[in-house]
Coordinates of C-alpha atoms and ligand atoms in Angstrom, one line a residue:
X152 CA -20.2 -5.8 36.2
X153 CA -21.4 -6.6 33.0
X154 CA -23.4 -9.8 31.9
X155 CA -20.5 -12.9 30.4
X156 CA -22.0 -12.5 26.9
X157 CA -18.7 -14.7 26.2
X158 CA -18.2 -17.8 28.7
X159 CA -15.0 -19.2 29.0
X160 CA -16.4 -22.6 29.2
X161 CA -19.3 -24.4 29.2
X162 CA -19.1 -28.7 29.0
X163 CA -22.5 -29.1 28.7
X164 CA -22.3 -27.1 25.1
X165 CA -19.2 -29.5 24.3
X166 CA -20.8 -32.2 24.8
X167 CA -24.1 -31.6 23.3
X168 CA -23.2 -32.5 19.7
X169 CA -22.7 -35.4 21.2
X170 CA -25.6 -36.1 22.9
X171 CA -27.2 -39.0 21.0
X172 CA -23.9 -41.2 20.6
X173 CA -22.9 -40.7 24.7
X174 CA -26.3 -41.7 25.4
X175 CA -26.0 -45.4 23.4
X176 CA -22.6 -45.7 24.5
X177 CA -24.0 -45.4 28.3
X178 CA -27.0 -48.3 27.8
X179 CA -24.2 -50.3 25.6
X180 CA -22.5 -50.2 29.0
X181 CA -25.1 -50.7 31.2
X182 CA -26.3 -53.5 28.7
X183 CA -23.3 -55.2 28.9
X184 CA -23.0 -56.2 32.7
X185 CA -19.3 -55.2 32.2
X186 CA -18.9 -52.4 34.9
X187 CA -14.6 -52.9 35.3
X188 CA -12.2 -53.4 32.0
X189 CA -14.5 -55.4 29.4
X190 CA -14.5 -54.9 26.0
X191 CA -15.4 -50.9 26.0
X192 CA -11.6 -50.5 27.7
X193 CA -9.5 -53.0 25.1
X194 CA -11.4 -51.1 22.2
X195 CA -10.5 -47.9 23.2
X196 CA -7.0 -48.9 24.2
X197 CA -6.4 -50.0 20.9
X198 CA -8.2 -46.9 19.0
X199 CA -5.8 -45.0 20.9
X200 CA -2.5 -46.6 20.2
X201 CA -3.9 -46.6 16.9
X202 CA -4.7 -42.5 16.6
X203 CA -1.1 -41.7 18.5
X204 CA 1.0 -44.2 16.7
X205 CA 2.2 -46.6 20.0
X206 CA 2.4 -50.3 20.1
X207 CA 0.3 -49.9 23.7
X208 CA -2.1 -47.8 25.1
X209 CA -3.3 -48.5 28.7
X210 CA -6.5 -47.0 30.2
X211 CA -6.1 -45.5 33.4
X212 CA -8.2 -43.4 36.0
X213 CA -7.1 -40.0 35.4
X214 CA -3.9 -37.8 34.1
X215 CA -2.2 -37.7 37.4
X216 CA -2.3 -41.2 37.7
X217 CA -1.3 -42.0 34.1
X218 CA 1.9 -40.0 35.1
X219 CA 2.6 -41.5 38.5
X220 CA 2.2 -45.1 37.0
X221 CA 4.9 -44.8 34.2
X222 CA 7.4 -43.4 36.6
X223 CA 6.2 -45.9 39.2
X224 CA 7.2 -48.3 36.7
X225 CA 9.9 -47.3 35.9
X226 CA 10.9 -47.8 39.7
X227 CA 9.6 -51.2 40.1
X228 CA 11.6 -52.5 37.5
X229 CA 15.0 -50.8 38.1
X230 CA 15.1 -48.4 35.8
X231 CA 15.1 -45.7 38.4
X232 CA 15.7 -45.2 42.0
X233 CA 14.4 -42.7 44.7
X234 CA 16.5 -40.2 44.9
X235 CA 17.0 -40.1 40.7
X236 CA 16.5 -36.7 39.4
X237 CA 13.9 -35.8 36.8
X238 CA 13.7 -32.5 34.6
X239 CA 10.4 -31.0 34.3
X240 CA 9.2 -27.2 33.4
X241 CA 8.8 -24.7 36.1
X242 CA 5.6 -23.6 34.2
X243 CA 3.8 -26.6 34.7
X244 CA 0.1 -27.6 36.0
X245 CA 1.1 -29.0 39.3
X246 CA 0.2 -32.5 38.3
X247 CA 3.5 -33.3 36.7
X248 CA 5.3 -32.4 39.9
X249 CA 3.2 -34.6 41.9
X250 CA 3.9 -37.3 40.3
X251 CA 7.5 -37.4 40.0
X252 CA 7.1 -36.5 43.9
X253 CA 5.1 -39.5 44.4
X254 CA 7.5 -42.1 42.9
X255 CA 10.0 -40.5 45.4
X256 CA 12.2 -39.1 42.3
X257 CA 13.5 -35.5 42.7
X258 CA 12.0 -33.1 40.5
X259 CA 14.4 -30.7 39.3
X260 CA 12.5 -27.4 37.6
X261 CA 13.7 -25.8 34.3
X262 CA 12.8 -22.5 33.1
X263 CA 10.3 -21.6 30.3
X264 CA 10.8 -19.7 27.3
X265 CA 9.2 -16.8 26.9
X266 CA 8.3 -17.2 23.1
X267 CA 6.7 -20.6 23.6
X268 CA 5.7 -21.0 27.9
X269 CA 7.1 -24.3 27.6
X270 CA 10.7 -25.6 28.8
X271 CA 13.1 -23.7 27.7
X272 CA 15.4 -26.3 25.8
X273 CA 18.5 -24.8 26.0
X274 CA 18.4 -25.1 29.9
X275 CA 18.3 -28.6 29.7
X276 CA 22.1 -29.3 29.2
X277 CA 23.0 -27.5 32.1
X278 CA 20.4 -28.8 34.9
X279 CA 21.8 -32.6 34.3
X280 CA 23.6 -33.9 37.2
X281 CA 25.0 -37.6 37.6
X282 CA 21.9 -38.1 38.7
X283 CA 19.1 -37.6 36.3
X284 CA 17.3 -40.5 34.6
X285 CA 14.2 -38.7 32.5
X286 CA 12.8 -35.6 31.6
X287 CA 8.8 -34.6 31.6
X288 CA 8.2 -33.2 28.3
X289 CA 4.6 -30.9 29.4
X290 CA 3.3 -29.8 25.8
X291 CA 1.6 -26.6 28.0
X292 CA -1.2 -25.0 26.7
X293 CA -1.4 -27.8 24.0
X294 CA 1.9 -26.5 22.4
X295 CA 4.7 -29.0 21.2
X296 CA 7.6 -28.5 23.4
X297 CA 9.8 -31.6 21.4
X298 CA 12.9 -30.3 19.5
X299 CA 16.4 -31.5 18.3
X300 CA 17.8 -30.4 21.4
X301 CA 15.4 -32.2 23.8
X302 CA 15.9 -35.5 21.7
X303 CA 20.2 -34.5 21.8
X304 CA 20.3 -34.0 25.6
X305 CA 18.2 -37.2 26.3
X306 CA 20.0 -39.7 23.8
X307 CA 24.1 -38.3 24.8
X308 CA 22.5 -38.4 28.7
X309 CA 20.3 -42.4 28.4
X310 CA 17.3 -40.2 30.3
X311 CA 14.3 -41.5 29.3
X312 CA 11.7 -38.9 28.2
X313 CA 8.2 -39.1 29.6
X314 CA 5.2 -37.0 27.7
X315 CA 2.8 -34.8 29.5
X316 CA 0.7 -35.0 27.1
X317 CA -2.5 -34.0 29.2
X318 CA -3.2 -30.6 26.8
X319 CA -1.8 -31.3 23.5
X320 CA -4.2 -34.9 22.4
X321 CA -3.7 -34.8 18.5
X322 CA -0.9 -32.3 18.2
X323 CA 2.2 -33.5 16.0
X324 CA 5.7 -32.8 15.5
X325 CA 6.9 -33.4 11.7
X326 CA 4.3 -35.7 10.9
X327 CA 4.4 -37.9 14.3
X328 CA 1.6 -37.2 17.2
X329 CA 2.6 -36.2 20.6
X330 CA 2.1 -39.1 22.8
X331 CA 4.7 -41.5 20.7
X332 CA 7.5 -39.1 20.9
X333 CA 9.3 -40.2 23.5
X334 CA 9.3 -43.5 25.8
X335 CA 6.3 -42.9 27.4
X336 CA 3.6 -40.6 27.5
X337 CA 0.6 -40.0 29.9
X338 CA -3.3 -38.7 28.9
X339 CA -6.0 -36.7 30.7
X340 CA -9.4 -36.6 29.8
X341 CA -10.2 -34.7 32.5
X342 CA -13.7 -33.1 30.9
X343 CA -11.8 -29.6 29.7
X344 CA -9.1 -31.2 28.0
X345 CA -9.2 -31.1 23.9
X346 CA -11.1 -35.1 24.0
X347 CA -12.5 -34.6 27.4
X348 CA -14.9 -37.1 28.8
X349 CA -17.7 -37.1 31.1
X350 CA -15.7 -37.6 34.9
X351 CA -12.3 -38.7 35.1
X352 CA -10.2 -40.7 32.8
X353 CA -6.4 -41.4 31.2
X354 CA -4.4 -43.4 29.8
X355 CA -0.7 -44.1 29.3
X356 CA 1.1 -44.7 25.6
X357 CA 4.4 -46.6 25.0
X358 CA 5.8 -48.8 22.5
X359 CA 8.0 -50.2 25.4
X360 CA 6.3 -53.8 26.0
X361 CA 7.7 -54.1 29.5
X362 CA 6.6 -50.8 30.4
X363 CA 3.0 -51.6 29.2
X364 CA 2.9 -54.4 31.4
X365 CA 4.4 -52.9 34.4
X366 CA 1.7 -49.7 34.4
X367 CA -1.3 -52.4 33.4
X368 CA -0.2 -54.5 36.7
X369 CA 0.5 -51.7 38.8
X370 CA -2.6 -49.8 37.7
X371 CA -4.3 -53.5 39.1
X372 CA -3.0 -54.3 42.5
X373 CA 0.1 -54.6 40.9
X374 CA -0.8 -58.1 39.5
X375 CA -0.2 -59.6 36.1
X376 CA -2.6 -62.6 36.7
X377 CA -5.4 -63.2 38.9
X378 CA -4.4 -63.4 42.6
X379 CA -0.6 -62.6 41.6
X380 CA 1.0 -59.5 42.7
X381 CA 4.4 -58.7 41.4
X382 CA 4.0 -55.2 42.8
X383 CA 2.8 -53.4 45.9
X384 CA -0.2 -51.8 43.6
X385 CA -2.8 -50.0 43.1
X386 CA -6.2 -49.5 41.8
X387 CA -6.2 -47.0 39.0
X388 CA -8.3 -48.6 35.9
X389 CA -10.1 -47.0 33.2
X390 CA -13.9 -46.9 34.2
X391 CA -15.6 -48.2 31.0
X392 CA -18.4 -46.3 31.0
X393 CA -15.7 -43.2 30.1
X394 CA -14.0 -45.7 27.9
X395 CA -17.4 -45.9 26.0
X396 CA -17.6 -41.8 25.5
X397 CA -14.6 -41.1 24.8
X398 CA -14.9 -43.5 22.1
X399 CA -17.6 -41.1 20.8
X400 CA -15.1 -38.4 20.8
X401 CA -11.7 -39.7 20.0
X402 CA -12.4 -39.8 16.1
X403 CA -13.3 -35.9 16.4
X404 CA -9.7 -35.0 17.8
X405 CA -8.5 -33.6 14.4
X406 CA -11.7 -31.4 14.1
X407 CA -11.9 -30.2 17.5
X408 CA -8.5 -29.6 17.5
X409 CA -8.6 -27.5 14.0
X410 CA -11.9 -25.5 15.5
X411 CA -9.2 -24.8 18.1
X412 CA -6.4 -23.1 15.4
X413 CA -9.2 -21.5 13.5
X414 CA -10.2 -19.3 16.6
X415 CA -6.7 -18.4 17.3
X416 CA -5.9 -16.9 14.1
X417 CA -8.5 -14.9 14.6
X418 CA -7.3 -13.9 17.8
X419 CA -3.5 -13.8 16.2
X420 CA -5.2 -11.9 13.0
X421 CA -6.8 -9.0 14.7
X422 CA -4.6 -8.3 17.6
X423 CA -1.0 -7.0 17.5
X424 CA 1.6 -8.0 20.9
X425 CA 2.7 -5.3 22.4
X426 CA 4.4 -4.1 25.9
X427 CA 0.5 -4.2 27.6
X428 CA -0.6 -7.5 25.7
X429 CA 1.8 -10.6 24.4
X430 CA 0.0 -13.0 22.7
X431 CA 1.5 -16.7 21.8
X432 CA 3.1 -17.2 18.5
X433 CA 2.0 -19.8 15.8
X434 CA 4.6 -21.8 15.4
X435 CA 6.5 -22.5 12.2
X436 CA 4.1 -25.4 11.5
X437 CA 0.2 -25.0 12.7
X438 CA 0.2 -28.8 13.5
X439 CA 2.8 -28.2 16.6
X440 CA -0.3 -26.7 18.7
X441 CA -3.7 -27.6 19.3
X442 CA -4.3 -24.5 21.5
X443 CA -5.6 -26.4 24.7
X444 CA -5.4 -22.8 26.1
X445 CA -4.9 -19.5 24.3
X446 CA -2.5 -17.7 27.0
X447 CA -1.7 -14.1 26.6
X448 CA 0.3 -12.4 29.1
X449 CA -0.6 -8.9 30.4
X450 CA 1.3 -6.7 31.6
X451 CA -0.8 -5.5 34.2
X452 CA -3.6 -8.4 34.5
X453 CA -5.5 -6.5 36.7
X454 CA -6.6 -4.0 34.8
X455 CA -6.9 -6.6 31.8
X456 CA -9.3 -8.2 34.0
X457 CA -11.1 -5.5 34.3
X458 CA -11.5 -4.6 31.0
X459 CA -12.4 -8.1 29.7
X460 CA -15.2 -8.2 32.7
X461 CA -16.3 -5.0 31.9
X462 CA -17.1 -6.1 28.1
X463 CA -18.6 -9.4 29.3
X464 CA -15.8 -11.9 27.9
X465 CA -14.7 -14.8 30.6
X466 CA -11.4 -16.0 31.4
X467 CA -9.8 -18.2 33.4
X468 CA -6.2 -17.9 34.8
X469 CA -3.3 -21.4 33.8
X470 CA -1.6 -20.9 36.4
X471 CA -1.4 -18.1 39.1
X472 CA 0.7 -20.0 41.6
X473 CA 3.6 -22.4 39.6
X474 CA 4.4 -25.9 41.3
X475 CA 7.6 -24.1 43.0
X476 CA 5.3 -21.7 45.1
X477 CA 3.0 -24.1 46.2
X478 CA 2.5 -24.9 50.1
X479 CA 3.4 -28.3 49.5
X480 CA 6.6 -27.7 47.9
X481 CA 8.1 -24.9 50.0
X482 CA 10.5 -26.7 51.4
X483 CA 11.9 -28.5 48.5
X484 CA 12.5 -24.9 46.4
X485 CA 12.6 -22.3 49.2
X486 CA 14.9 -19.7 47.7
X487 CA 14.5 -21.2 44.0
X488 CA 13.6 -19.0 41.0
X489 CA 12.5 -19.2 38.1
X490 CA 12.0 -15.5 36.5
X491 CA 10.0 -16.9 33.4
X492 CA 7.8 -18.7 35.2
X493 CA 7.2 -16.2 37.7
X494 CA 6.6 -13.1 34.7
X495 CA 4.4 -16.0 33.3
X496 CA 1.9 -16.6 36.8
X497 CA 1.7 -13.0 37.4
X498 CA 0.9 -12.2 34.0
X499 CA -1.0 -15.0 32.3
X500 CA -4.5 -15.0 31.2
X501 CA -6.4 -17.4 29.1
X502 CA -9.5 -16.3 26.6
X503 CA -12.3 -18.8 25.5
X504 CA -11.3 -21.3 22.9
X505 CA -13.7 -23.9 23.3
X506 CA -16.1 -25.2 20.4
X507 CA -19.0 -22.9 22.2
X508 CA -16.9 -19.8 21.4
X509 CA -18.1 -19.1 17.8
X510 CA -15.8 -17.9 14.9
X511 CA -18.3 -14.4 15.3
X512 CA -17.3 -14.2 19.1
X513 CA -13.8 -14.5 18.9
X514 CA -13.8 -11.6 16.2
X515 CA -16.0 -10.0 19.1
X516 CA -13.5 -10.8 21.7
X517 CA -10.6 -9.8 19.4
X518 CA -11.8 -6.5 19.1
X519 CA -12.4 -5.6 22.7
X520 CA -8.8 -6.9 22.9
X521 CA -7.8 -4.6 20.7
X522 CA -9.1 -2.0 21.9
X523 CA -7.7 -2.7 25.7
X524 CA -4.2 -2.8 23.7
X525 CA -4.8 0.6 21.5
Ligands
PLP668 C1 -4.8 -32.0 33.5 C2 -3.4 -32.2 33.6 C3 -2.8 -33.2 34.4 C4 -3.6 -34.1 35.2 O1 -4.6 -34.8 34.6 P1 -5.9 -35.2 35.5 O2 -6.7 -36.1 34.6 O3 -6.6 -34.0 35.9 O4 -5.4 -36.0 36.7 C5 -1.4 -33.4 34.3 N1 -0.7 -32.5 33.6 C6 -1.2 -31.5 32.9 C7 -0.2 -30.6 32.2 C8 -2.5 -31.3 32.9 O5 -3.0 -30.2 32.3

């Protein structure tokens, strides 16, 4: 096997332009005697809301959690009840199954489209029953899934749409950033996301005021004042100390995110799709994708495998089992299929896109590409 001469990832590269600023914003914390909430959490919160265009932003523990907590909320104050069905892709990260698991709502799969890996859109219609209450907008692989379709099925239906927006940070849809699209929306900064910090962190956007309050109480014992609990809750705060470096990297979304589009068009410019190798499309408008993953599916991905390993490029594989083939969820979709989303797991393969893949490498990379597709 040959040497990786092309890593896939590497977090200690990401960070290192970094270095200097994470460092002071680790003694500001340990300076401050502030080690839960404090002033590093508010200013970030607010930084946030400001960069996505919410009233609110609420630092929370992780991605997972972000999601669980707004439909959680939704729960405790009535807007929902167990048994109420959510839509959500079939080609999804787990994550945004769990949570609508966890919140003891129904989650109720929808194919992807081929040409984009997200939902498929026009599925939506169809897959509504009496009783759905929301859909889980996933902008996979940092690609826009919002349409007029989405926002036409949701308004004629009341279902309140909830953003996974855990891969697509900074990515915008005529002008307006995902994350205030629709009611809610929940952040990962889980350390190989597009603003990734340095352990676990999210956060949860809304410009709903009562929701705000509901996932900033339930995310704290479920209390809205000291020693008052007006939920059964939990403890899922921001740790400030990731509050502090992700305030180093926030302001360098746009440029991380553009390193991100310049490497796929190189990709997009040198190789062709064909029956052995699809690769994504651009969409219409470069903003709609910040290319959290660049995905091509194979035909055969062994052999792709193969030939990438051979020629020293690393990989990784988003996803190779989807939510509905999991263990844990046999029993809720035995028999279920999604076709898309199967072609997509068997086939899927992601190639380095991070800021330690050079413009030079992914020419490199392009052309041994090309050459497993001539
Ligand atoms: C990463 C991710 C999550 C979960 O975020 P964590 O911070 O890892 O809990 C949820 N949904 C999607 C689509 C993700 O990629």
């Amino acid at each position: 096997m040959a040497q990786i001469r092309y890593p896939f990832l590497d977090l200690a590269d990401v960070n290192a332009p970094y270095m200097g600023e994470l460092q002071a914003a680790a003694a500001r914390v340990v300076v401050s005697g502030r080690y839960v909430g404090g002033s590093e959490c508010e200013a970030f919160e607010a930084e946030l809301a400001a960069m996505t265009g919410t009233r609110f932003a609420v630092g929370v523990s992780n991605g997972l959690d972000a999601l669980r907590l707004i439909l959680r909320a939704y729960v405790g104050m009535g807007e929902m009840v167990p048994g109420d069905e959510i839509l959500v892709p079939a080609n999804t990260y787990v994550a945004s199954v769990l949570a609508i698991s966890d919140a003891g709502l129904r989650p109720v799969l929808v194919d992807a489209d081929l040409s984009t890996l997200n939902m498929d859109t026009s599925l939506l219609r169809g897959a509504v029953t009496p009783r759905t209450r929301g859909i889980m907008a996933v902008h996979l692989y940092g690609r826009v899934v919002w349409n007029e379709e989405l926002e036409a099925v949701a308004r004629e239906f009341g279902l309140k749409v909830i953003e996974d927006n855990a891969q697509a940070i900074g990515a915008k849809w005529r002008g307006r950033m995902t994350g205030s699209l629709g009611d809610a929306a929940a952040f990962s900064f889980y350390p190989t996301k597009n603003v990734g910090a340095l352990g676990d962190a999210g956060a949860v956007t809304t410009s709903d005021e009562r929701l705000a309050r509901a996932v900033r109480a339930l995310a704290n014992y479920g209390s809205d004042r000291r020693y008052h609990n007006i939920y059964r809750g939990f403890n899922c705060r921001l740790d400030p100390l990731q509050a502090a470096f992700l305030r180093v990297k926030l302001p360098h979304t746009a440029e991380e995110n553009e390193r991100r589009r310049q490497l796929a068009r190189i990709y997009l410019g040198a190789v062709l799709s064909s029956d052995a190798l699809m690769l994504p499309e651009l969409p219409a408008d470069p903003e709609e994708h910040v290319f959290h993953q660049f995905v091509v599916l194979a035909a055969d991905r062994q052999s792709l495998e193969t030939h990438l390993r051979d020629n020293g490029v690393g990989y990784d594989i988003h996803y190779a089992t989807p939510p509905h083939r999991q263990p844990c969820y046999e029993a809720d979709f035995r028999g279920c299929s999604f076709p898309v989303t199967e072609r997509v797991a068997s086939g899927c393969l992601s190639l380095p896109i991070t800021r330690t893949t050079t413009p030079a490498d992914a020419a490199e990379i392009a052309s041994i590409l090309a050459a497993y597709n001539g």
